[in-house]
Amino acid sequence: MSDMKQENINSTRFDIPPELQNQVAITTLDKIYNWGRRSSVWPLMFGLACCAMEMICTAASRYDLARFGMEIMRPSPRQADLMIVSGTVTKKMIPQIVRLYNQMPEPKYVLAMGACASGGGPFKEGYNVVSGVDRYIPVDVYVPGCPPTPQALLHGLITLQRKIDAQSIKDARWYRKEEIAEIPIPIYGPDIIDPRQIEIIKQQTRRQPGANGSRRSRSAGIVGR
Ligand code: SF4
């Protein structure tokens, strides 16, 4: 804020006595609230693959996450407010990731660390890999790289702090009256199924040649033989 603006606020709107002008600071509720939140973001302690090594380095003494108030990695999702998805997200793992995300209390954030978590990385379209964790849970910050360096992760964390700074109590989703719905847990079987896509899957299956009636009649023929 420029000196002139500060002077206007002090002298006209709030009428602070001159003897107090160097001892009173005026700010907004949002700023204080967000300052407290951005300075105590506690990441969930889990890693998925090679990117996790870089995340562990970032938490060690050389890079010192404590500068940002983020050094307490929580082993329980109930006490964490940041999920760093560090590594390859396999189809076998995604139900667990969504379950952990659901168990984190609001406000909560997700950082996709590395090419794998952001979009599948070198394993994109592989038979066992999800093409980005954002297909299942909302991602706030993406950190590119394979693997990203600790400096890159720090930059992502600072970016998250900037995002928190820009939020307002007035429209924060965790203060709205309506309940925040949980994300349905993906079903892991021969392939991964997103329960939110069930209707689309059913429609596409019906549209496939040989589906429904014709398949039934064929199998009936086999049974009859
Ligand atoms: S992005 Fe690269 S370093 Fe990170 S988990 Fe994938 S393959 Fe490993």
Short mmCIF file of C-alpha atoms and ligand atoms in Angstrom, two decimals:
data_model
loop_
_atom_site.label_atom_id
_atom_site.label_comp_id
_atom_site.label_asym_id
_atom_site.label_seq_id
_atom_site.Cartn_x
_atom_site.Cartn_y
_atom_site.Cartn_z
CA MET A 1 0.00 0.00 0.00
CA SER A 2 1.41 3.41 -0.94
CA ASP A 3 2.28 5.96 1.77
CA MET A 4 -0.41 8.31 0.53
CA LYS A 5 -3.12 5.63 0.76
CA GLN A 6 -1.97 4.63 4.24
CA GLU A 7 -2.09 8.27 5.29
CA ASN A 8 -5.65 8.63 3.95
CA ILE A 9 -6.83 5.56 5.86
CA ASN A 10 -5.18 6.74 9.08
CA SER A 11 -6.38 10.31 8.97
CA THR A 12 -9.89 10.08 7.50
CA ARG A 13 -11.62 6.74 7.87
CA PHE A 14 -10.33 5.43 11.15
CA ASP A 15 -9.21 8.60 12.86
CA ILE A 16 -6.25 7.15 14.75
CA PRO A 17 -4.73 9.60 17.24
CA PRO A 18 -1.25 10.74 16.15
CA GLU A 19 0.45 9.22 19.22
CA LEU A 20 -0.86 5.77 18.23
CA GLN A 21 -0.14 5.92 14.54
CA ASN A 22 3.15 4.05 14.81
CA GLN A 23 1.72 1.41 17.11
CA VAL A 24 -1.53 0.45 15.42
CA ALA A 25 -1.73 -1.64 12.28
CA ILE A 26 -4.91 -1.88 10.28
CA THR A 27 -5.55 -4.92 8.17
CA THR A 28 -8.41 -7.11 7.02
CA LEU A 29 -9.83 -10.19 8.68
CA ASP A 30 -9.06 -12.18 5.53
CA LYS A 31 -5.41 -11.21 5.70
CA ILE A 32 -4.98 -12.29 9.32
CA TYR A 33 -6.97 -15.49 8.76
CA ASN A 34 -5.02 -16.42 5.63
CA TRP A 35 -1.69 -15.50 7.23
CA GLY A 36 -2.39 -18.02 9.99
CA ARG A 37 -3.42 -20.73 7.51
CA ARG A 38 -0.61 -20.22 4.99
CA SER A 39 1.99 -20.33 7.79
CA SER A 40 0.88 -23.69 9.16
CA VAL A 41 0.11 -25.91 6.18
CA TRP A 42 0.72 -29.48 7.35
CA PRO A 43 1.36 -31.97 4.54
CA LEU A 44 0.17 -35.54 4.69
CA MET A 45 3.16 -37.88 5.06
CA PHE A 46 3.04 -40.35 2.20
CA GLY A 47 4.92 -40.91 -1.03
CA LEU A 48 4.22 -43.02 -4.09
CA ALA A 49 7.42 -43.36 -6.13
CA CYS A 50 10.73 -41.69 -7.04
CA CYS A 51 9.33 -38.14 -6.61
CA ALA A 52 8.86 -38.96 -2.92
CA MET A 53 12.68 -38.99 -2.51
CA GLU A 54 12.78 -35.36 -3.63
CA MET A 55 9.93 -34.53 -1.26
CA ILE A 56 11.88 -36.12 1.60
CA CYS A 57 14.96 -34.06 0.62
CA THR A 58 12.82 -30.92 0.70
CA ALA A 59 11.82 -31.71 4.26
CA ALA A 60 15.42 -32.24 5.34
CA SER A 61 17.68 -29.58 6.83
CA ARG A 62 19.20 -28.23 3.62
CA TYR A 63 15.91 -26.87 2.26
CA ASP A 64 14.20 -26.39 5.60
CA LEU A 65 10.43 -26.50 5.17
CA ALA A 66 10.13 -25.05 8.66
CA ARG A 67 10.65 -21.61 7.12
CA PHE A 68 7.13 -21.91 5.75
CA GLY A 69 5.59 -23.58 8.80
CA MET A 70 5.20 -26.79 6.77
CA GLU A 71 7.72 -29.06 8.43
CA ILE A 72 5.18 -31.10 10.36
CA MET A 73 4.24 -33.94 8.04
CA ARG A 74 1.26 -35.66 9.56
CA PRO A 75 0.88 -39.43 9.42
CA SER A 76 -2.89 -39.08 9.72
CA PRO A 77 -5.13 -37.40 7.12
CA ARG A 78 -7.33 -36.09 9.93
CA GLN A 79 -4.62 -33.61 10.93
CA ALA A 80 -3.28 -32.76 7.47
CA ASP A 81 -4.39 -30.00 5.16
CA LEU A 82 -2.10 -30.58 2.18
CA MET A 83 -1.79 -33.74 0.10
CA ILE A 84 1.45 -33.82 -1.88
CA VAL A 85 0.92 -36.53 -4.50
CA SER A 86 4.56 -37.41 -5.07
CA GLY A 87 4.93 -40.15 -7.63
CA THR A 88 3.22 -42.45 -10.07
CA VAL A 89 -0.49 -42.91 -9.37
CA THR A 90 -1.35 -46.51 -10.18
CA LYS A 91 -4.87 -47.81 -10.62
CA LYS A 92 -4.37 -49.99 -7.56
CA MET A 93 -3.42 -46.95 -5.46
CA ILE A 94 -6.02 -44.40 -6.54
CA PRO A 95 -8.86 -45.78 -4.33
CA GLN A 96 -6.59 -45.30 -1.30
CA ILE A 97 -5.62 -41.77 -2.39
CA VAL A 98 -9.26 -40.73 -2.81
CA ARG A 99 -10.12 -42.28 0.57
CA LEU A 100 -7.30 -40.33 2.26
CA TYR A 101 -8.43 -37.14 0.51
CA ASN A 102 -11.98 -37.64 1.78
CA GLN A 103 -10.66 -38.13 5.31
CA MET A 104 -8.79 -34.81 5.32
CA PRO A 105 -10.75 -31.97 6.92
CA GLU A 106 -11.52 -28.72 5.10
CA PRO A 107 -9.78 -26.50 4.14
CA LYS A 108 -7.60 -28.91 2.20
CA TYR A 109 -5.30 -28.62 -0.78
CA VAL A 110 -3.64 -30.95 -3.26
CA LEU A 111 -0.27 -30.51 -4.93
CA ALA A 112 0.55 -32.81 -7.87
CA MET A 113 4.31 -33.31 -7.73
CA GLY A 114 5.99 -34.40 -10.95
CA ALA A 115 4.99 -35.56 -14.40
CA CYS A 116 3.39 -38.81 -13.16
CA ALA A 117 1.00 -37.22 -10.67
CA SER A 118 0.22 -34.36 -13.07
CA GLY A 119 -0.56 -36.39 -16.18
CA GLY A 120 0.78 -39.95 -16.08
CA GLY A 121 4.37 -38.97 -16.97
CA PRO A 122 6.48 -41.58 -18.75
CA PHE A 123 3.83 -44.19 -17.97
CA LYS A 124 0.91 -42.28 -19.48
CA GLU A 125 -1.68 -44.61 -21.01
CA GLY A 126 0.10 -47.56 -19.39
CA TYR A 127 -2.15 -50.48 -18.44
CA ASN A 128 -1.75 -49.84 -14.71
CA VAL A 129 -1.31 -46.07 -14.41
CA VAL A 130 -3.81 -43.23 -13.97
CA SER A 131 -3.21 -40.34 -16.40
CA GLY A 132 -3.07 -37.70 -13.69
CA VAL A 133 -4.44 -37.61 -10.17
CA ASP A 134 -6.70 -34.70 -11.16
CA ARG A 135 -9.00 -37.20 -12.88
CA TYR A 136 -10.20 -38.13 -9.39
CA ILE A 137 -9.39 -35.33 -6.94
CA PRO A 138 -9.10 -31.55 -7.48
CA VAL A 139 -5.50 -30.33 -7.77
CA ASP A 140 -4.51 -26.82 -6.63
CA VAL A 141 -0.88 -26.68 -7.75
CA TYR A 142 1.05 -28.69 -10.36
CA VAL A 143 4.83 -28.98 -10.09
CA PRO A 144 6.40 -30.11 -13.39
CA GLY A 145 9.52 -32.26 -13.69
CA CYS A 146 10.64 -35.87 -13.61
CA PRO A 147 11.45 -35.64 -10.80
CA PRO A 148 11.00 -32.01 -9.75
CA THR A 149 13.91 -30.73 -7.66
CA PRO A 150 13.38 -29.72 -4.03
CA GLN A 151 13.59 -26.11 -5.23
CA ALA A 152 10.73 -26.77 -7.66
CA LEU A 153 8.63 -28.27 -4.87
CA LEU A 154 9.40 -25.26 -2.68
CA HIS A 155 8.22 -23.03 -5.51
CA GLY A 156 5.01 -25.06 -5.70
CA LEU A 157 4.49 -24.67 -1.95
CA ILE A 158 5.04 -20.90 -2.18
CA THR A 159 2.54 -20.84 -5.06
CA LEU A 160 0.06 -22.60 -2.79
CA GLN A 161 0.67 -19.96 -0.12
CA ARG A 162 -0.15 -17.27 -2.70
CA LYS A 163 -3.33 -19.10 -3.55
CA ILE A 164 -4.31 -19.22 0.14
CA ASP A 165 -3.56 -15.49 0.44
CA ALA A 166 -6.09 -14.76 -2.29
CA GLN A 167 -8.96 -16.67 -0.64
CA SER A 168 -11.71 -14.96 1.31
CA ILE A 169 -13.73 -16.10 4.30
CA LYS A 170 -16.84 -14.78 2.56
CA ASP A 171 -16.80 -17.31 -0.26
CA ALA A 172 -14.72 -20.13 1.28
CA ARG A 173 -16.45 -23.38 0.42
CA TRP A 174 -15.89 -24.82 3.92
CA TYR A 175 -18.06 -22.10 5.47
CA ARG A 176 -21.00 -22.59 3.12
CA LYS A 177 -24.19 -24.04 4.55
CA GLU A 178 -24.46 -26.89 2.07
CA GLU A 179 -22.56 -30.05 2.86
CA ILE A 180 -19.43 -30.79 0.83
CA ALA A 181 -19.95 -34.12 -0.89
CA GLU A 182 -17.27 -36.78 -0.61
CA ILE A 183 -15.64 -38.02 -3.80
CA PRO A 184 -16.85 -41.56 -4.60
CA ILE A 185 -14.08 -44.12 -4.10
CA PRO A 186 -12.98 -45.60 -7.45
CA ILE A 187 -13.65 -49.33 -7.85
CA TYR A 188 -10.59 -51.43 -8.54
CA GLY A 189 -11.11 -54.64 -10.50
CA PRO A 190 -9.85 -55.80 -13.90
CA ASP A 191 -9.63 -52.05 -14.59
CA ILE A 192 -10.36 -48.96 -12.52
CA ILE A 193 -13.93 -47.64 -12.57
CA ASP A 194 -14.90 -44.14 -11.55
CA PRO A 195 -18.40 -44.41 -9.98
CA ARG A 196 -19.16 -40.90 -11.32
CA GLN A 197 -18.87 -42.30 -14.87
CA ILE A 198 -21.14 -45.31 -14.39
CA GLU A 199 -23.96 -43.92 -16.56
CA ILE A 200 -21.56 -43.06 -19.41
CA ILE A 201 -19.94 -46.50 -19.18
CA LYS A 202 -23.37 -48.15 -19.34
CA GLN A 203 -24.40 -46.10 -22.37
CA GLN A 204 -21.18 -46.84 -24.23
CA THR A 205 -21.42 -50.53 -23.42
CA ARG A 206 -24.97 -50.64 -24.79
CA ARG A 207 -23.84 -48.90 -27.99
CA GLN A 208 -21.13 -51.47 -28.74
CA PRO A 209 -21.95 -53.91 -31.54
CA GLY A 210 -22.97 -57.29 -30.20
CA ALA A 211 -23.98 -55.87 -26.82
CA ASN A 212 -27.22 -56.73 -25.03
CA GLY A 213 -29.70 -58.74 -27.11
CA SER A 214 -27.34 -60.16 -29.70
CA ARG A 215 -24.83 -61.25 -27.04
CA ARG A 216 -27.61 -62.83 -25.02
CA SER A 217 -28.90 -64.76 -28.01
CA ARG A 218 -25.38 -65.95 -28.84
CA SER A 219 -24.77 -67.20 -25.32
CA ALA A 220 -28.23 -68.77 -25.32
CA GLY A 221 -27.17 -70.58 -28.48
CA ILE A 222 -24.05 -71.89 -26.74
CA VAL A 223 -26.08 -73.06 -23.78
CA GLY A 224 -28.52 -74.78 -26.13
CA ARG A 225 -25.79 -76.75 -27.92
S1 SF4 B 1 7.63 -38.03 -12.43
FE1 SF4 B 1 9.55 -39.13 -12.84
S2 SF4 B 1 10.60 -39.12 -10.88
FE2 SF4 B 1 8.45 -38.63 -10.44
S3 SF4 B 1 7.47 -40.59 -9.97
FE3 SF4 B 1 7.23 -40.23 -12.16
S4 SF4 B 1 8.97 -41.30 -13.10
FE4 SF4 B 1 9.47 -41.03 -10.92
#
